[in-house]
Short mmCIF file of C-alpha atoms in Angstrom, two decimals:
data_model
loop_
_atom_site.label_atom_id
_atom_site.label_comp_id
_atom_site.label_asym_id
_atom_site.label_seq_id
_atom_site.Cartn_x
_atom_site.Cartn_y
_atom_site.Cartn_z
CA MET A 1 3.20 7.40 -21.71
CA GLY A 2 1.84 10.35 -19.66
CA GLU A 3 0.75 13.77 -20.81
CA SER A 4 3.32 16.39 -21.73
CA ARG A 5 4.11 19.43 -19.61
CA THR A 6 2.08 21.67 -21.92
CA GLU A 7 -0.98 19.40 -21.79
CA LEU A 8 -0.79 19.12 -18.00
CA LEU A 9 -0.48 22.87 -17.51
CA ALA A 10 -3.45 23.55 -19.79
CA TRP A 11 -5.58 21.00 -17.93
CA LEU A 12 -4.47 22.21 -14.50
CA ASN A 13 -5.08 25.91 -15.21
CA ASP A 14 -8.47 25.18 -16.77
CA LEU A 15 -9.65 22.93 -13.93
CA LEU A 16 -8.45 25.09 -11.04
CA GLN A 17 -8.64 28.53 -12.72
CA LEU A 18 -4.94 29.11 -12.18
CA ASN A 19 -2.28 30.80 -14.25
CA TYR A 20 0.64 28.48 -13.60
CA THR A 21 3.42 28.69 -16.17
CA LYS A 22 5.56 25.84 -14.84
CA ILE A 23 4.81 22.37 -13.53
CA GLU A 24 7.30 23.08 -10.74
CA GLN A 25 4.84 25.53 -9.20
CA ALA A 26 2.72 22.56 -8.12
CA GLY A 27 5.52 21.67 -5.70
CA SER A 28 3.86 23.77 -2.99
CA GLY A 29 1.23 21.00 -2.77
CA ALA A 30 -1.74 23.39 -3.04
CA ALA A 31 -2.72 22.41 -6.59
CA TYR A 32 -2.52 18.70 -5.75
CA CYS A 33 -4.89 19.29 -2.82
CA GLN A 34 -7.45 21.09 -4.96
CA ILE A 35 -7.33 18.48 -7.72
CA MET A 36 -8.33 15.93 -5.08
CA ASP A 37 -11.04 18.32 -3.91
CA SER A 38 -12.46 18.41 -7.44
CA ILE A 39 -12.91 14.63 -7.14
CA PHE A 40 -14.05 14.17 -3.53
CA ALA A 41 -15.27 17.70 -2.62
CA ASP A 42 -14.21 17.19 1.01
CA VAL A 43 -10.64 18.54 1.17
CA GLY A 44 -10.12 21.18 3.86
CA MET A 45 -9.41 23.97 1.38
CA THR A 46 -9.35 26.60 4.15
CA LYS A 47 -6.12 24.97 5.35
CA VAL A 48 -4.51 24.95 1.89
CA LYS A 49 -2.12 27.83 1.22
CA PHE A 50 -1.72 28.81 -2.43
CA ASP A 51 0.17 32.09 -2.14
CA THR A 52 3.09 30.71 -0.15
CA LYS A 53 6.86 30.61 -0.49
CA GLN A 54 7.95 28.99 2.76
CA GLU A 55 8.81 25.33 3.18
CA TYR A 56 6.92 24.92 6.46
CA GLU A 57 3.77 26.07 4.65
CA TYR A 58 4.44 23.52 1.91
CA VAL A 59 4.54 20.87 4.64
CA SER A 60 1.16 22.06 5.89
CA ASN A 61 -0.31 21.61 2.40
CA TYR A 62 1.09 18.09 2.11
CA LYS A 63 -0.39 17.17 5.48
CA VAL A 64 -3.81 18.08 4.05
CA LEU A 65 -3.06 16.00 0.95
CA GLN A 66 -1.89 13.00 2.98
CA HIS A 67 -5.03 13.20 5.14
CA THR A 68 -7.15 13.05 1.98
CA PHE A 69 -5.20 10.02 0.69
CA ASP A 70 -5.66 8.24 4.03
CA LYS A 71 -9.35 9.10 4.23
CA HIS A 72 -10.09 7.69 0.78
CA LYS A 73 -7.62 4.79 1.11
CA ILE A 74 -5.38 5.91 -1.76
CA ASP A 75 -2.22 3.81 -1.38
CA LYS A 76 0.01 6.02 -3.55
CA ILE A 77 3.14 7.19 -1.72
CA ILE A 78 3.52 10.98 -1.81
CA PRO A 79 7.24 11.85 -2.31
CA VAL A 80 6.94 14.97 -0.17
CA ASP A 81 10.64 15.76 0.20
CA ARG A 82 11.23 15.62 -3.57
CA LEU A 83 8.10 17.51 -4.58
CA MET A 84 8.80 20.37 -2.14
CA LYS A 85 12.11 21.08 -3.88
CA CYS A 86 10.03 22.22 -6.87
CA LYS A 87 12.09 20.25 -9.37
CA PHE A 88 10.57 19.75 -12.80
CA GLN A 89 10.94 15.98 -13.23
CA ASP A 90 9.62 15.00 -9.79
CA ASN A 91 6.53 17.19 -10.11
CA LEU A 92 5.95 16.16 -13.73
CA GLU A 93 5.87 12.47 -12.82
CA PHE A 94 3.59 13.01 -9.82
CA MET A 95 1.28 15.31 -11.80
CA GLN A 96 1.02 12.65 -14.54
CA TRP A 97 -0.10 10.13 -11.92
CA VAL A 98 -2.58 12.65 -10.45
CA LYS A 99 -4.01 13.29 -13.92
CA ARG A 100 -4.54 9.55 -14.50
CA PHE A 101 -6.20 9.25 -11.09
CA TRP A 102 -8.44 12.23 -11.88
CA ASP A 103 -9.42 10.77 -15.27
CA ALA A 104 -10.50 7.56 -13.55
CA ASN A 105 -12.36 9.12 -10.59
CA PHE A 106 -13.66 12.60 -11.49
CA PRO A 107 -17.45 12.46 -11.04
CA GLY A 108 -18.16 14.97 -13.80
CA GLY A 109 -20.09 18.21 -13.70
CA ALA A 110 -18.90 21.74 -13.07
CA TYR A 111 -16.25 22.47 -10.45
CA ASP A 112 -16.01 26.04 -9.15
CA ALA A 113 -12.38 26.19 -8.09
CA LEU A 114 -12.46 29.86 -7.04
CA ALA A 115 -15.49 29.35 -4.83
CA ARG A 116 -13.91 26.31 -3.16
CA ARG A 117 -10.82 28.33 -2.23
CA LYS A 118 -13.04 31.35 -1.44
CA GLY A 119 -11.74 33.56 -4.23
CA ARG A 120 -8.10 33.39 -3.20
CA ALA A 121 -5.59 33.76 -6.00
CA GLY A 122 -3.92 30.68 -7.30
CA GLY A 123 -0.37 31.81 -6.68
CA ALA A 124 1.08 32.39 -10.13
CA THR A 125 4.65 32.24 -8.92
CA SER A 126 6.62 29.85 -6.78
CA ARG A 127 10.10 29.58 -5.42
CA ALA A 128 12.76 28.37 -7.79
CA PRO A 129 14.16 24.84 -7.49
CA THR A 130 16.46 24.59 -4.50
CA ALA A 131 19.47 23.67 -6.62
CA THR A 132 19.40 27.04 -8.42
CA GLY A 133 17.35 29.10 -5.97
CA THR A 134 18.65 32.60 -6.83
CA ARG A 135 15.38 34.38 -7.69
CA ARG A 136 13.83 36.45 -4.91
CA PRO A 137 10.12 36.03 -4.28
CA PRO A 138 7.92 38.99 -5.33
CA VAL A 139 7.12 41.59 -2.68
CA SER A 140 3.69 41.14 -1.12
CA THR A 141 1.39 44.13 -0.68
CA ALA A 142 0.46 42.98 2.81
CA ALA A 143 2.76 44.30 5.52
CA GLY A 144 2.16 41.23 7.64
CA ARG A 145 3.38 38.90 4.88
CA SER A 146 6.43 41.11 4.32
CA ALA A 147 7.38 40.90 7.97
CA SER A 148 6.82 37.15 7.98
CA ARG A 149 8.98 36.76 4.89
CA THR A 150 11.77 38.84 6.47
CA ALA A 151 11.71 36.75 9.62
CA SER A 152 11.64 33.50 7.71
CA GLY A 153 14.61 34.67 5.65
CA ARG A 154 16.62 34.47 8.83
CA MET A 155 15.37 30.97 9.63
CA SER A 156 18.15 28.86 11.12
CA SER A 157 19.25 25.52 9.72
CA THR A 158 17.57 23.92 12.74
CA GLY A 159 14.22 25.32 11.63
CA ARG A 160 14.64 23.94 8.12
CA GLN A 161 15.52 20.53 9.52
CA SER A 162 12.36 20.63 11.65
CA SER A 163 10.27 21.25 8.52
CA SER A 164 11.87 18.32 6.75
CA SER A 165 11.26 16.18 9.82
CA ALA A 166 7.57 17.14 9.80
CA SER A 167 7.21 16.08 6.17
CA ALA A 168 8.90 12.78 6.97
CA ASN A 169 6.45 12.21 9.82
CA VAL A 170 3.53 12.41 7.37
CA LEU A 171 4.97 9.51 5.42
CA ASP A 172 5.97 7.61 8.58
CA ASN A 173 2.37 7.66 9.83
CA HIS A 174 1.12 6.33 6.50
CA SER A 175 3.77 3.60 6.46
CA ALA A 176 2.96 2.60 10.05
CA ALA A 177 -0.71 2.13 9.15
CA MET A 178 0.24 -0.06 6.19
CA ILE A 179 2.55 -2.17 8.38
CA ILE A 180 -0.22 -2.73 10.95
CA ASP A 181 -2.60 -3.84 8.19
CA LEU A 182 -0.03 -6.21 6.67
CA ASN A 183 0.79 -7.75 10.06
CA LYS A 184 -2.92 -8.36 10.59
CA GLN A 185 -3.14 -10.16 7.24
CA ILE A 186 -0.09 -12.27 8.10
CA ALA A 187 -1.67 -13.32 11.43
CA GLU A 188 -4.90 -14.34 9.66
CA LEU A 189 -2.98 -16.37 7.07
CA LYS A 190 -0.99 -18.11 9.82
CA VAL A 191 -4.21 -19.22 11.52
CA THR A 192 -5.45 -20.63 8.20
CA VAL A 193 -2.17 -22.47 7.54
CA ASP A 194 -2.12 -23.94 11.06
CA GLY A 195 -5.64 -25.30 10.55
CA LEU A 196 -4.75 -26.86 7.21
CA GLU A 197 -1.63 -28.48 8.65
CA LYS A 198 -3.63 -29.96 11.53
CA GLU A 199 -6.19 -31.41 9.11
CA ARG A 200 -3.42 -32.79 6.87
CA ASP A 201 -1.72 -34.50 9.80
CA PHE A 202 -5.00 -36.03 10.97
CA TYR A 203 -5.77 -37.68 7.63
CA PHE A 204 -2.16 -38.73 7.16
CA GLY A 205 -2.37 -40.55 10.47
CA LYS A 206 -5.54 -42.34 9.35
CA LEU A 207 -3.92 -43.46 6.10
CA ARG A 208 -0.81 -44.59 7.95
CA ASP A 209 -2.93 -46.79 10.25
CA ILE A 210 -4.65 -48.35 7.22
CA GLU A 211 -1.28 -48.99 5.56
CA ILE A 212 0.07 -50.79 8.64
CA LEU A 213 -3.11 -52.87 8.98
CA ILE A 214 -2.91 -54.00 5.33
CA GLN A 215 0.78 -54.89 5.60
CA GLU A 216 0.13 -56.97 8.70
CA GLN A 217 -2.80 -58.78 7.06
CA LEU A 218 -0.76 -59.53 3.92
CA GLU A 219 2.04 -60.97 6.03
CA THR A 220 -0.47 -63.07 7.99
CA ASN A 221 -2.07 -64.38 4.78
CA ALA A 222 1.32 -65.24 3.34
CA ALA A 223 2.03 -67.45 6.36
CA MET A 224 -1.31 -69.27 6.14
CA GLU A 225 -2.19 -72.07 3.76
CA GLU A 226 -5.73 -70.72 3.33
CA PRO A 227 -5.79 -66.92 3.66
CA GLN A 228 -8.76 -65.46 5.51
CA GLU A 229 -8.86 -62.42 3.24
CA ASP A 230 -8.61 -62.08 -0.54
CA PRO A 231 -5.02 -60.82 -1.01
CA SER A 232 -5.87 -59.18 -4.33
CA VAL A 233 -8.28 -56.79 -2.62
CA LEU A 234 -5.70 -55.87 -0.01
CA LYS A 235 -3.08 -55.28 -2.69
CA ASP A 236 -5.49 -53.06 -4.62
CA ILE A 237 -6.05 -50.96 -1.53
CA GLN A 238 -2.31 -50.83 -0.94
CA ALA A 239 -1.76 -49.72 -4.54
CA ILE A 240 -4.19 -46.84 -4.02
CA LEU A 241 -2.30 -45.76 -0.91
CA TYR A 242 1.04 -45.78 -2.70
CA ASN A 243 -0.19 -44.16 -5.90
CA THR A 244 1.15 -40.61 -6.50
CA GLU A 245 0.32 -37.84 -8.94
CA GLU A 246 2.74 -36.17 -11.31
CA GLY A 247 4.85 -33.58 -9.51
CA PHE A 248 4.22 -35.05 -6.05
CA GLU A 249 7.32 -35.73 -3.97
CA VAL A 250 7.20 -38.39 -1.28
CA PRO A 251 8.61 -36.98 1.99
CA PRO A 252 11.72 -38.64 3.48
CA GLU A 253 11.08 -41.78 5.48
CA GLY A 254 12.00 -40.17 8.79
CA GLU A 255 9.57 -37.30 8.17
CA GLU A 256 6.74 -39.73 7.36
CA GLN A 257 7.35 -41.54 10.64
CA ASP A 258 7.39 -38.27 12.58
CA LEU A 259 4.06 -37.26 11.05
CA ALA A 260 2.52 -40.65 11.74
CA ALA A 261 3.76 -40.68 15.32
CA GLY A 262 2.77 -37.17 16.33
CA SER A 263 -0.04 -36.17 14.04
CA MET A 264 -3.07 -37.67 15.74
CA PRO A 265 -3.52 -36.91 19.43
CA VAL A 266 -6.07 -39.14 21.11
CA GLY A 267 -8.16 -36.18 22.24
CA ASP A 268 -8.56 -34.86 18.66
CA SER A 269 -9.90 -38.05 17.08
CA GLU A 270 -13.40 -37.55 18.44
CA ASP A 271 -13.65 -34.08 16.87
CA GLU A 272 -13.32 -35.29 13.26
CA THR A 273 -16.26 -36.65 11.27
CA PHE A 274 -16.48 -38.41 7.92
#
């Protein structure tokens, strides 16, 4: 069972020198980026936006986070679309996973969170969850941010869809890389299986030739008054050929004949050694 909300907030605020009051505030992605920076110390913190309220800026933060995951080969899927909605349960579950990852990989020592983000504030507030988003964001003292916020308030539905599409592209790129890697593994396994099947067919053909030779010799001996070969030895060899182990299933007769007929090309026989 993971840590509680209270335990996670205390750990998060202490590690990153923040003053978060809700787990949902991590939905901007900034805190997740800096937690990874405390482990690897190579996250592009200049690109991480803490004091942000806009969805397109959230997407920018998650691009930084996804880049870090790819760089360090972390195969955890980041549920960007759900986290950006700043819902409690989604961010609680992801933060619990992040805390476990941090416990297992933090190198120890002091981490100066303020210095890493160059003294920028940690963003004590965040937008409310989208389902109940009635609270207005606090007014910024910077005129530039106020103008930006006013313009973004008039963002069309097309703009919001573009932001969601950008977040989906982050995950699509990660999934595409995984698919390429899996296809490569499948190709390597197929080469291995093909080699094993070729070797199996070769030795099956050898055994089939021995079986036929013994049967013919036994029939010849049976027709002669004085057999040239000791039939008991031939029968012992035949018994070894026909002996099976527990759980082994003898293939159908037609399949055995197909293997014997097509398993040993003349050109391949010289390549095998005993």
